[in-house]
mmCIF file of C-alpha atoms in Angstrom:
data_model
loop_
_atom_site.group_PDB
_atom_site.id
_atom_site.type_symbol
_atom_site.label_atom_id
_atom_site.label_comp_id
_atom_site.label_asym_id
_atom_site.label_seq_id
_atom_site.Cartn_x
_atom_site.Cartn_y
_atom_site.Cartn_z
ATOM 1 C CA MET T 1 0.179 -0.056 -0.177
ATOM 2 C CA ALA T 2 1.249 3.385 -0.891
ATOM 3 C CA THR T 3 2.507 5.727 1.973
ATOM 4 C CA ALA T 4 -0.247 8.197 0.940
ATOM 5 C CA THR T 5 -2.815 5.809 1.143
ATOM 6 C CA VAL T 6 -1.735 4.586 4.545
ATOM 7 C CA ALA T 7 -1.682 7.864 6.008
ATOM 8 C CA GLY T 8 -5.015 8.694 4.706
ATOM 9 C CA VAL T 9 -6.678 5.457 6.394
ATOM 10 C CA LEU T 10 -4.564 6.551 9.572
ATOM 11 C CA ALA T 11 -6.063 9.874 9.382
ATOM 12 C CA VAL T 12 -9.503 8.417 9.055
ATOM 13 C CA LEU T 13 -9.114 6.032 11.816
ATOM 14 C CA ALA T 14 -7.668 8.657 14.236
ATOM 15 C CA VAL T 15 -10.944 10.813 13.437
ATOM 16 C CA LEU T 16 -12.979 7.642 14.222
ATOM 17 C CA TRP T 17 -11.176 6.564 17.435
ATOM 18 C CA SER T 18 -11.062 10.139 18.651
ATOM 19 C CA SER T 19 -14.936 10.570 18.317
ATOM 20 C CA PRO T 20 -17.098 10.284 21.631
ATOM 21 C CA ALA T 21 -19.895 9.093 19.476
ATOM 22 C CA ALA T 22 -17.915 6.368 17.778
ATOM 23 C CA ALA T 23 -19.121 2.894 19.190
ATOM 24 C CA GLY T 24 -17.181 -0.190 18.757
ATOM 25 C CA CYS T 25 -18.521 -3.796 18.579
ATOM 26 C CA GLY T 26 -15.307 -5.625 19.395
ATOM 27 C CA GLY T 27 -12.587 -7.202 17.255
ATOM 28 C CA GLU T 28 -11.287 -4.480 14.695
ATOM 29 C CA ALA T 29 -12.494 -0.957 16.383
ATOM 30 C CA GLY T 30 -15.795 0.362 15.066
ATOM 31 C CA ILE T 31 -16.631 -2.964 13.298
ATOM 32 C CA CYS T 32 -20.027 -4.733 13.795
ATOM 33 C CA GLU T 33 -20.772 -7.811 12.232
ATOM 34 C CA VAL T 34 -23.887 -9.603 11.207
ATOM 35 C CA ALA T 35 -24.554 -12.743 9.289
ATOM 36 C CA GLU T 36 -24.202 -11.194 5.715
ATOM 37 C CA GLY T 37 -21.599 -8.210 6.434
ATOM 38 C CA VAL T 38 -20.592 -5.386 8.586
ATOM 39 C CA TYR T 39 -21.411 -1.956 9.747
ATOM 40 C CA ARG T 40 -20.120 1.065 11.683
ATOM 41 C CA ILE T 41 -22.263 3.130 13.845
ATOM 42 C CA ALA T 42 -21.702 6.536 15.782
ATOM 43 C CA LEU T 43 -24.191 7.290 18.642
ATOM 44 C CA PRO T 44 -25.761 10.548 19.789
ATOM 45 C CA ASP T 45 -25.242 11.179 23.458
ATOM 46 C CA ASN T 46 -28.489 9.499 24.382
ATOM 47 C CA ALA T 47 -28.716 6.283 22.244
ATOM 48 C CA ALA T 48 -31.734 4.734 23.916
ATOM 49 C CA GLY T 49 -34.487 5.171 21.463
ATOM 50 C CA ALA T 50 -32.409 7.120 19.291
ATOM 51 C CA PRO T 51 -33.679 7.337 15.482
ATOM 52 C CA VAL T 52 -31.208 6.151 13.010
ATOM 53 C CA VAL T 53 -29.812 7.359 9.763
ATOM 54 C CA VAL T 54 -28.164 4.375 7.712
ATOM 55 C CA PHE T 55 -26.031 5.868 4.933
ATOM 56 C CA LEU T 56 -24.886 3.809 2.114
ATOM 57 C CA HIS T 57 -21.660 4.615 0.571
ATOM 58 C CA GLY T 58 -20.793 5.583 -2.901
ATOM 59 C CA TYR T 59 -19.161 2.989 -5.370
ATOM 60 C CA GLY T 60 -15.664 1.863 -4.725
ATOM 61 C CA SER T 61 -15.947 3.220 -1.270
ATOM 62 C CA GLY T 62 -17.074 1.879 2.245
ATOM 63 C CA GLY T 63 -18.521 2.236 5.649
ATOM 64 C CA LEU T 64 -15.106 3.654 7.021
ATOM 65 C CA ARG T 65 -15.226 6.566 4.410
ATOM 66 C CA VAL T 66 -18.528 7.598 5.364
ATOM 67 C CA MET T 67 -17.644 7.990 9.095
ATOM 68 C CA GLY T 68 -14.937 9.966 8.135
ATOM 69 C CA ASN T 69 -17.177 12.778 6.977
ATOM 70 C CA THR T 70 -17.517 14.554 10.003
ATOM 71 C CA ALA T 71 -20.051 17.045 8.645
ATOM 72 C CA LEU T 72 -22.481 14.424 8.150
ATOM 73 C CA VAL T 73 -21.866 12.158 11.051
ATOM 74 C CA GLU T 74 -21.425 14.861 13.759
ATOM 75 C CA GLY T 75 -24.467 16.788 11.934
ATOM 76 C CA LEU T 76 -26.690 13.849 12.537
ATOM 77 C CA THR T 77 -25.517 12.805 15.972
ATOM 78 C CA ALA T 78 -25.907 16.593 17.300
ATOM 79 C CA ARG T 79 -29.631 16.239 16.295
ATOM 80 C CA GLY T 80 -29.848 13.005 18.586
ATOM 81 C CA TYR T 81 -29.474 10.525 15.467
ATOM 82 C CA ALA T 82 -27.637 7.346 15.358
ATOM 83 C CA VAL T 83 -25.678 6.784 11.987
ATOM 84 C CA ILE T 84 -24.939 3.808 10.803
ATOM 85 C CA ALA T 85 -22.719 2.961 7.931
ATOM 86 C CA PRO T 86 -22.891 -0.748 6.473
ATOM 87 C CA ASP T 87 -20.296 -2.270 3.885
ATOM 88 C CA GLY T 88 -21.412 -3.125 0.135
ATOM 89 C CA THR T 89 -20.070 -6.394 -1.099
ATOM 90 C CA THR T 90 -17.249 -6.645 -3.837
ATOM 91 C CA ARG T 91 -17.687 -8.260 -7.276
ATOM 92 C CA GLY T 92 -15.692 -10.861 -8.950
ATOM 93 C CA GLY T 93 -12.916 -10.918 -6.619
ATOM 94 C CA GLY T 94 -12.249 -7.115 -7.111
ATOM 95 C CA SER T 95 -11.960 -4.364 -3.917
ATOM 96 C CA ARG T 96 -14.274 -1.930 -5.082
ATOM 97 C CA ARG T 97 -17.303 -2.313 -2.790
ATOM 98 C CA SER T 98 -21.003 -1.304 -4.237
ATOM 99 C CA TRP T 99 -24.657 -2.508 -3.905
ATOM 100 C CA VAL T 100 -26.826 -5.100 -5.217
ATOM 101 C CA PHE T 101 -29.641 -3.377 -7.000
ATOM 102 C CA GLY T 102 -31.465 -2.746 -10.447
ATOM 103 C CA PRO T 103 -29.649 -3.933 -13.730
ATOM 104 C CA PHE T 104 -26.566 -4.916 -11.871
ATOM 105 C CA TRP T 105 -24.832 -8.034 -10.443
ATOM 106 C CA GLN T 106 -26.892 -10.745 -8.051
ATOM 107 C CA GLY T 107 -25.615 -11.130 -4.816
ATOM 108 C CA ARG T 108 -26.272 -10.334 -1.427
ATOM 109 C CA ASP T 109 -29.861 -9.728 -0.551
ATOM 110 C CA GLU T 110 -29.600 -6.230 0.479
ATOM 111 C CA ALA T 111 -33.195 -5.883 1.842
ATOM 112 C CA ALA T 112 -32.380 -8.722 4.472
ATOM 113 C CA PHE T 113 -28.998 -7.450 5.127
ATOM 114 C CA LEU T 114 -30.280 -3.884 6.158
ATOM 115 C CA ALA T 115 -33.228 -5.752 8.413
ATOM 116 C CA ASP T 116 -30.400 -7.624 10.271
ATOM 117 C CA VAL T 117 -28.101 -4.386 10.604
ATOM 118 C CA LEU T 118 -31.104 -2.425 12.015
ATOM 119 C CA ASP T 119 -32.081 -5.328 14.399
ATOM 120 C CA ASP T 120 -28.462 -5.714 15.678
ATOM 121 C CA ALA T 121 -27.842 -2.184 16.520
ATOM 122 C CA ALA T 122 -31.157 -1.853 18.266
ATOM 123 C CA ALA T 123 -30.181 -5.137 20.271
ATOM 124 C CA ARG T 124 -26.627 -3.681 21.111
ATOM 125 C CA PHE T 125 -27.399 -0.169 21.579
ATOM 126 C CA ALA T 126 -31.137 0.347 21.837
ATOM 127 C CA THR T 127 -31.521 2.379 18.921
ATOM 128 C CA SER T 128 -34.973 2.850 17.462
ATOM 129 C CA ARG T 129 -36.204 0.172 15.050
ATOM 130 C CA GLU T 130 -39.087 2.126 14.075
ATOM 131 C CA ARG T 131 -37.721 5.705 13.280
ATOM 132 C CA THR T 132 -35.434 4.907 10.528
ATOM 133 C CA VAL T 133 -34.366 6.609 7.667
ATOM 134 C CA LEU T 134 -32.252 4.863 4.589
ATOM 135 C CA ALA T 135 -29.897 7.245 3.131
ATOM 136 C CA GLY T 136 -26.894 6.678 0.566
ATOM 137 C CA PHE T 137 -24.869 8.777 -1.537
ATOM 138 C CA SER T 138 -24.281 8.143 -5.686
ATOM 139 C CA SER T 139 -24.332 4.361 -5.794
ATOM 140 C CA GLY T 140 -25.834 4.076 -2.491
ATOM 141 C CA ALA T 141 -28.574 6.562 -3.281
ATOM 142 C CA PHE T 142 -29.388 4.344 -6.255
ATOM 143 C CA MET T 143 -29.788 1.590 -4.085
ATOM 144 C CA VAL T 144 -31.922 3.655 -1.539
ATOM 145 C CA ASN T 145 -34.451 3.989 -4.490
ATOM 146 C CA TYR T 146 -34.423 0.550 -5.368
ATOM 147 C CA LEU T 147 -35.069 -0.723 -2.153
ATOM 148 C CA ALA T 148 -37.703 1.873 -1.356
ATOM 149 C CA CYS T 149 -39.234 0.458 -4.630
ATOM 150 C CA SER T 150 -39.397 -2.940 -3.615
ATOM 151 C CA HIS T 151 -39.566 -2.903 0.017
ATOM 152 C CA PRO T 152 -41.244 0.727 1.113
ATOM 153 C CA GLU T 153 -42.106 -0.732 4.512
ATOM 154 C CA ALA T 154 -38.431 -1.573 5.459
ATOM 155 C CA PHE T 155 -37.811 2.058 6.665
ATOM 156 C CA ALA T 156 -39.855 4.883 7.887
ATOM 157 C CA ALA T 157 -38.192 7.113 5.308
ATOM 158 C CA TYR T 158 -35.735 7.283 2.399
ATOM 159 C CA ALA T 159 -33.166 9.957 1.571
ATOM 160 C CA PRO T 160 -30.998 9.424 -1.603
ATOM 161 C CA VAL T 161 -28.189 11.967 -2.403
ATOM 162 C CA SER T 162 -27.149 12.000 -6.052
ATOM 163 C CA GLY T 163 -28.437 8.999 -7.381
ATOM 164 C CA ALA T 164 -32.126 7.761 -8.720
ATOM 165 C CA PHE T 165 -32.902 4.612 -10.807
ATOM 166 C CA TRP T 166 -31.098 3.124 -13.733
ATOM 167 C CA ARG T 167 -32.843 2.835 -17.286
ATOM 168 C CA PRO T 168 -35.031 0.996 -17.648
ATOM 169 C CA GLN T 169 -36.666 2.293 -14.344
ATOM 170 C CA PRO T 170 -38.954 -0.117 -12.813
ATOM 171 C CA GLU T 171 -42.610 0.346 -14.055
ATOM 172 C CA ASP T 172 -44.109 0.061 -10.867
ATOM 173 C CA CYS T 173 -43.140 0.211 -7.134
ATOM 174 C CA ALA T 174 -44.722 -1.705 -4.231
ATOM 175 C CA GLY T 175 -46.244 1.247 -2.373
ATOM 176 C CA PRO T 176 -45.809 4.790 -0.856
ATOM 177 C CA VAL T 177 -42.891 6.300 0.819
ATOM 178 C CA ARG T 178 -41.819 9.443 2.465
ATOM 179 C CA LEU T 179 -38.803 10.299 -0.034
ATOM 180 C CA PHE T 180 -35.911 13.196 0.530
ATOM 181 C CA HIS T 181 -34.009 13.460 -3.041
ATOM 182 C CA SER T 182 -31.158 15.879 -2.844
ATOM 183 C CA HIS T 183 -29.114 16.654 -6.018
ATOM 184 C CA GLY T 184 -26.268 18.764 -7.229
ATOM 185 C CA TRP T 185 -27.479 21.121 -10.100
ATOM 186 C CA ALA T 186 -23.731 20.872 -11.384
ATOM 187 C CA ASP T 187 -23.420 17.042 -10.897
ATOM 188 C CA GLY T 188 -21.486 15.731 -14.012
ATOM 189 C CA VAL T 189 -21.130 12.423 -12.389
ATOM 190 C CA VAL T 190 -24.750 11.582 -12.055
ATOM 191 C CA PRO T 191 -26.482 14.433 -14.086
ATOM 192 C CA LEU T 192 -29.922 15.204 -13.467
ATOM 193 C CA GLU T 193 -30.926 13.755 -16.676
ATOM 194 C CA GLY T 194 -28.381 10.814 -16.241
ATOM 195 C CA ARG T 195 -26.040 9.507 -18.849
ATOM 196 C CA ILE T 196 -24.680 6.801 -20.544
ATOM 197 C CA LEU T 197 -21.909 4.446 -19.368
ATOM 198 C CA GLY T 198 -19.958 1.167 -20.348
ATOM 199 C CA GLY T 199 -20.219 1.718 -24.196
ATOM 200 C CA GLY T 200 -23.907 1.759 -24.168
ATOM 201 C CA ARG T 201 -24.405 -1.128 -21.863
ATOM 202 C CA PHE T 202 -25.656 1.036 -18.886
ATOM 203 C CA GLU T 203 -27.646 4.246 -18.771
ATOM 204 C CA GLN T 204 -28.363 6.288 -15.748
ATOM 205 C CA GLY T 205 -32.131 7.257 -15.413
ATOM 206 C CA ASP T 206 -33.520 10.936 -15.180
ATOM 207 C CA VAL T 207 -33.975 12.218 -12.027
ATOM 208 C CA PHE T 208 -37.352 13.635 -13.056
ATOM 209 C CA ALA T 209 -38.567 10.544 -14.730
ATOM 210 C CA GLY T 210 -37.904 8.569 -11.283
ATOM 211 C CA LEU T 211 -39.787 11.507 -9.434
ATOM 212 C CA GLU T 212 -42.852 10.903 -12.069
ATOM 213 C CA LEU T 213 -42.847 7.270 -10.780
ATOM 214 C CA TRP T 214 -42.787 8.084 -6.997
ATOM 215 C CA ARG T 215 -45.737 10.731 -7.551
ATOM 216 C CA ARG T 216 -47.617 7.887 -9.166
ATOM 217 C CA THR T 217 -46.724 5.282 -6.742
ATOM 218 C CA ASN T 218 -47.609 8.046 -3.784
ATOM 219 C CA GLY T 219 -50.952 8.641 -5.251
ATOM 220 C CA CYS T 220 -50.187 12.235 -5.348
ATOM 221 C CA ALA T 221 -53.467 14.369 -6.931
ATOM 222 C CA SER T 222 -50.891 16.599 -9.190
ATOM 223 C CA HIS T 223 -47.518 16.580 -10.797
ATOM 224 C CA ALA T 224 -47.146 20.222 -9.709
ATOM 225 C CA PRO T 225 -45.593 20.590 -6.125
ATOM 226 C CA VAL T 226 -47.614 22.029 -3.395
ATOM 227 C CA VAL T 227 -44.594 24.010 -1.903
ATOM 228 C CA THR T 228 -41.916 25.680 -3.990
ATOM 229 C CA MET T 229 -38.899 27.238 -1.756
ATOM 230 C CA ALA T 230 -35.757 29.079 -2.712
ATOM 231 C CA GLU T 231 -32.970 30.331 -0.177
ATOM 232 C CA ASP T 232 -29.441 30.503 -0.284
ATOM 233 C CA GLY T 233 -28.796 28.811 -3.629
ATOM 234 C CA VAL T 234 -30.630 25.697 -2.683
ATOM 235 C CA LEU T 235 -34.154 25.063 -4.376
ATOM 236 C CA ARG T 236 -37.025 23.019 -3.052
ATOM 237 C CA ARG T 237 -40.221 21.527 -4.334
ATOM 238 C CA ARG T 238 -42.524 19.423 -2.024
ATOM 239 C CA TRP T 239 -45.456 17.231 -2.897
ATOM 240 C CA VAL T 240 -47.684 16.097 -0.192
ATOM 241 C CA CYS T 241 -49.786 12.981 -0.910
ATOM 242 C CA GLY T 242 -51.108 11.854 1.961
ATOM 243 C CA ALA T 243 -49.937 10.027 5.408
ATOM 244 C CA GLY T 244 -46.336 8.146 4.697
ATOM 245 C CA ALA T 245 -46.305 9.428 0.880
ATOM 246 C CA GLY T 246 -44.528 12.790 0.945
ATOM 247 C CA ILE T 247 -41.607 13.621 -1.589
ATOM 248 C CA GLU T 248 -39.356 16.494 -1.211
ATOM 249 C CA LEU T 249 -36.759 17.706 -3.833
ATOM 250 C CA VAL T 250 -33.725 19.704 -2.844
ATOM 251 C CA LEU T 251 -31.310 21.064 -5.353
ATOM 252 C CA HIS T 252 -28.270 22.873 -4.498
ATOM 253 C CA GLU T 253 -25.608 24.557 -6.509
ATOM 254 C CA ASP T 254 -22.761 21.936 -6.253
ATOM 255 C CA GLY T 255 -21.662 19.014 -8.061
ATOM 256 C CA HIS T 256 -21.465 15.194 -6.753
ATOM 257 C CA LEU T 257 -20.986 15.376 -3.092
ATOM 258 C CA VAL T 258 -23.164 15.392 -0.014
ATOM 259 C CA PRO T 259 -23.590 19.101 0.993
ATOM 260 C CA ASP T 260 -22.510 19.956 4.421
ATOM 261 C CA GLY T 261 -26.165 21.520 5.055
ATOM 262 C CA TRP T 262 -27.521 17.666 4.182
ATOM 263 C CA PRO T 263 -27.954 16.569 7.967
ATOM 264 C CA GLU T 264 -30.015 19.654 9.045
ATOM 265 C CA TRP T 265 -32.060 19.648 5.721
ATOM 266 C CA MET T 266 -32.889 16.111 6.130
ATOM 267 C CA ALA T 267 -33.750 16.264 10.153
ATOM 268 C CA ASP T 268 -35.848 18.963 9.528
ATOM 269 C CA TRP T 269 -37.694 17.271 6.757
ATOM 270 C CA PHE T 270 -37.985 13.929 8.579
ATOM 271 C CA GLU T 271 -39.123 15.665 11.816
ATOM 272 C CA SER T 272 -41.806 17.725 9.999
ATOM 273 C CA GLU T 273 -44.615 14.995 10.431
ATOM 274 C CA PRO T 274 -44.771 11.621 12.214
ATOM 275 C CA ALA T 275 -42.286 9.323 10.963
ATOM 276 C CA VAL T 276 -43.948 6.042 12.017
ATOM 277 C CA ARG T 277 -46.409 4.712 9.733
#
């Protein structure tokens, strides 16, 4: 391993090990094991009954990188949330981790794995099993959309960051959800309109086409949002479609990243109406 890479890993570990919010599960510091994989967790000051944000990493990354995002983790733990960062799986003996969804490779049952993670965290740390949000960035955000579509009751809400569906996107989803989609206006990795990859073999979907599917799934009375807001370079559109069936789109000025303000935006939204269906 290159010296610079080693230094980078040690720097991330130093952040994790020095944080009072980090929780260990024995063995390697911060690693919690369930049957089909591992996760890391950061806890708020009062973990008992704390709501949970499970945040899925992007392609080629891992839960350790998520935990190294201090703006994300500390922003959520300061609001009283536990943050769980699972690891995706590798493909064909490679080292790059991702998630099993949509048109991509077969593998781990991600819905079952994430259910085990929530159950394990609740048993170990007394975190909530009902007030839960599945969030993720890039490839993790694609996973969020696909799991929300196939298992809408698995989490109380879903919050993808810079990712929707791939084409062809699902024709139907299993049921309504609360969805908080945020995206960078200047995102060139996952553009709002999607893009073609792999010499035409894969095509990222259009975010707005995905939102149309969600409006239909949620039984929204109108394509037009009921609320539009603009402040400090952040644009919001909100659809209120009934209990457990809200949608909010947040567009920010940046590119392919998790904006520093995301924890506050998401927590405000999640807490704006009852989260338990």
